[in-house]
Amino acid sequence: MNPHNYSANSSGQKPWKIAIANRLFRLIEGIEVPLLQWVPFPFGSWLRTLAYRSFVAKLGKKVTIETGVEFVGACWMKVGNEVFMSRDVRLRTIGRRNRIEIGDRVSFDRGVDIKAHGSQGPITIGDRTYIGPYTCLSGCQLTIGKDCLIASHSSIYSNNHVFSDFHRNINEQGNSYSGIVIEDNCWLGTGVKVLDGVKIGTGSVIGAGAVVTKEIPPYSIAVGMPAKVISRREAEVEEAVKSGRI
């Protein structure tokens, strides 16, 4: 039984079969992850990669999984080739129809935490992107392009708490989701915060500690709280215009 048959392309399956399969994969996941996540590197990485194929929807070739990596709801995850997951990385999908899709040669440094929820589109990370230590991604419709650098302690949240009804507690009003897009070849400095509904254009650089609350044009350099564009990467802009990329 392959978990991929019960993930994104499961519309042809009967609901009760999908529910049973999900519970089975969660059971396997709940047994194998605690047993294997602390087996020492490098033998442990090989063993985890081999065993986790039983419950991850897609797990590519030459994937490195260090100690302490945790999967929750991995039957809704696709992991590309040569992906590196450092210690204490945590990947979670909350409920059905939430996905995490990771491209080839993506690197997660220590303590990266990714949680997919909201059921409106996957969290997608493009090829060769690096996510720095203790960075958090949460929500849905969250896309990070190829060749991006996301430095440590950054926060990318494609969701907000609803708080319009002051007669009810905020934690009872649910969430809203608009989505985030970070295009290819962007660099986010340490401690950057990206809020829901934002698009960061290709080749942009966001200074350390910035809070991004609105769209950043391609090849921009932005800093501050809220982030403001202070300059453009002129040579790259001219080349992109000539080639028709922007």
C-alpha positions as a printed Julia matrix, in Angstrom:
246×3 Matrix{Float64}:
   0.0    0.0     0.0
   1.43   3.36   -1.04
   0.39   6.51    0.88
   0.6    8.51   -2.35
  -2.53   6.69   -3.56
  -4.44   8.32   -0.73
  -3.07  11.85   -0.93
  -3.45  14.52   -3.64
  -4.91  12.1    -6.21
  -7.32  10.26   -3.92
 -10.56  11.61   -5.4
 -11.3    8.23   -7.01
 -11.09   6.38   -3.7
 -14.06   5.77   -1.44
 -14.03   8.01    1.68
 -14.0    5.1     4.1
 -10.96   3.61    2.37
  -9.14   6.93    2.57
  -9.99   7.25    6.27
  -8.76   3.74    7.05
  -5.57   4.26    5.04
  -4.86   7.57    6.8
  -5.26   5.94   10.21
  -2.98   3.08    9.16
  -0.26   5.43    7.94
  -0.55   7.51   11.14
  -0.19   4.29   13.18
   2.93   3.25   11.26
   4.28   6.8    11.55
   3.56   6.86   15.3
   5.53   3.65   15.82
   8.48   4.14   13.47
   9.32   7.81   14.15
   9.77   7.48   17.95
  11.72   4.25   17.51
  14.1    5.5    14.84
  14.46   9.28   15.21
  17.26   9.0    17.79
  19.36   6.29   16.1
  22.81   7.92   15.67
  24.05   9.35   12.37
  25.09   8.12    9.78
  23.56   4.65   10.15
  20.41   6.18   11.6
  19.92   8.44    8.59
  20.08   5.48    6.22
  17.71   3.47    8.41
  15.21   6.32    8.74
  15.19   7.0     5.0
  14.53   3.33    4.33
  11.81   2.91    6.97
   9.98   6.22    6.46
   9.12   5.28    2.88
   6.32   3.2     4.4
   4.33   6.3     5.4
   5.7    9.33    3.5
   3.75   9.94    0.28
   6.98  10.47   -1.67
  10.54  10.31   -0.37
  13.24  10.95   -2.98
  16.71   9.5    -3.41
  19.72  10.34   -1.23
  17.66  12.07    1.46
  19.51  12.75    4.73
  17.41  12.68    7.93
  19.41  13.47   11.06
  18.39  12.61   14.63
  15.31  14.15   16.17
  13.49  14.86   12.9
   9.73  14.51   13.41
   7.01  13.81   10.83
   3.29  14.24   11.59
   0.82  13.45    8.81
   3.59  12.43    6.4
   1.19  10.64    4.05
   0.46  14.18    2.74
   4.11  15.08    2.14
   6.36  14.86   -0.91
  10.13  15.13   -0.42
  12.48  15.48   -3.42
  15.93  14.07   -4.09
  19.03  14.92   -2.03
  17.06  16.8     0.61
  18.93  17.44    3.89
  17.09  17.63    7.22
  19.21  18.62   10.2
  18.48  17.79   13.83
  15.09  18.57   15.37
  13.33  19.55   12.13
   9.56  19.14   12.47
   7.12  18.72    9.55
   3.38  18.59   10.23
   0.2   18.46    8.17
  -2.97  19.11   10.17
  -5.95  17.28    8.7
  -6.59  16.04    5.2
  -6.06  18.21    2.09
  -3.05  19.93    3.65
   0.23  19.27    1.85
   3.94  19.89    2.19
   5.9   19.6    -1.08
   9.69  19.88   -0.97
  11.83  20.11   -4.12
  15.24  18.6    -4.87
  18.36  19.52   -2.88
  16.45  21.58   -0.33
  18.29  22.02    2.99
  16.63  22.44    6.4
  18.95  23.58    9.17
  18.42  22.68   12.82
  15.01  23.22   14.39
  13.07  24.26   11.28
   9.32  23.94   12.0
   6.78  23.66    9.16
   3.04  23.25    9.75
   0.5   22.98    6.92
  -3.09  23.82    7.82
  -6.05  25.63    6.29
  -6.84  23.23    3.43
  -6.55  25.91    0.71
  -3.27  24.93   -0.94
   0.1   23.34   -0.13
   3.27  24.65    1.43
   5.75  24.35   -1.44
   9.54  24.81   -1.28
  11.51  24.96   -4.54
  14.72  23.24   -5.56
  18.01  24.16   -3.85
  16.42  26.44   -1.28
  18.0   26.73    2.18
  15.92  27.27    5.33
  17.97  28.45    8.32
  17.9   27.33   11.97
  14.67  27.69   13.95
  12.71  29.22   11.1
   8.93  28.67   11.25
   6.51  28.28    8.32
   2.8   27.94    9.0
  -0.43  28.05    7.0
  -1.36  27.16    3.42
  -0.91  28.55   -0.1
   2.69  29.26    0.93
   5.22  29.07   -1.9
   8.98  29.56   -1.63
  10.73  29.45   -5.0
  14.0   27.95   -6.15
  17.48  28.96   -4.94
  16.24  31.01   -1.99
  18.15  31.67    1.24
  16.05  32.02    4.39
  18.25  32.9     7.39
  17.8   31.79   10.99
  14.84  32.63   13.24
  12.67  33.88   10.37
   8.87  33.55   10.49
   6.65  33.06    7.45
   2.98  32.84    8.42
   0.33  32.57    5.7
  -2.54  32.85    8.16
  -4.12  35.27   10.62
  -6.41  34.91   13.62
  -9.9   36.29   13.1
 -10.81  38.79   15.85
 -13.75  40.79   14.45
 -16.29  39.56   17.04
 -15.37  41.12   20.37
 -18.1   39.08   22.13
 -16.08  35.89   21.55
 -12.59  34.85   22.48
 -10.06  35.27   19.67
  -9.08  31.61   19.91
 -12.7   30.64   19.08
 -12.99  32.65   15.85
 -10.79  30.62   13.54
  -8.19  31.71   11.01
  -8.09  33.52    7.68
  -5.73  32.56    4.84
  -4.52  34.7     1.93
  -1.25  32.99    0.99
   2.41  34.0     0.6
   4.68  33.83   -2.45
   8.46  34.22   -2.24
   9.77  33.98   -5.78
  13.08  32.47   -6.95
  16.52  33.59   -5.82
  15.48  35.67   -2.8
  17.54  36.2     0.35
  15.8   36.86    3.66
  18.12  37.94    6.48
  17.98  36.64   10.02
  14.78  37.28   11.95
  12.67  38.42    8.98
   8.89  38.23    9.46
   6.67  37.7     6.39
   2.95  38.25    6.98
  -0.03  36.73    5.21
  -0.96  38.06    1.76
   2.58  39.12    0.82
   4.49  38.5    -2.43
   8.27  38.99   -2.58
   9.52  39.34   -6.14
  12.34  37.43   -7.81
  15.88  38.22   -6.71
  14.91  40.43   -3.78
  16.92  40.9    -0.58
  15.14  41.51    2.74
  17.29  42.96    5.53
  17.64  41.31    8.94
  14.73  41.88   11.31
  12.42  43.34    8.65
   8.65  42.85    8.86
   7.22  42.38    5.36
   3.59  43.52    5.24
   3.11  44.29    1.52
   4.38  43.27   -1.93
   8.07  43.71   -2.71
   8.89  44.21   -6.44
  11.48  41.98   -8.14
  15.17  42.71   -7.51
  14.45  45.03   -4.59
  16.39  45.6    -1.37
  13.97  46.19    1.52
  14.57  46.84    5.22
  12.72  48.0     8.32
   9.46  47.57   10.22
   7.39  47.61    8.09
   9.78  46.71    5.27
  10.36  49.46    2.7
  12.27  49.27   -0.56
  15.47  51.34   -0.25
  17.13  50.39   -3.55
  17.03  48.1    -6.57
  19.63  45.63   -7.77
  20.08  47.67  -10.96
  22.32  45.36  -12.97
  20.0   42.42  -12.36
  16.95  44.53  -13.21
  18.44  45.67  -16.55
  19.35  42.09  -17.46
  15.88  40.82  -16.51
  14.19  43.53  -18.6
  16.36  42.75  -21.63
  15.63  39.03  -21.35
  11.91  39.65  -20.9
  11.75  38.12  -17.41
  10.17  41.29  -15.98
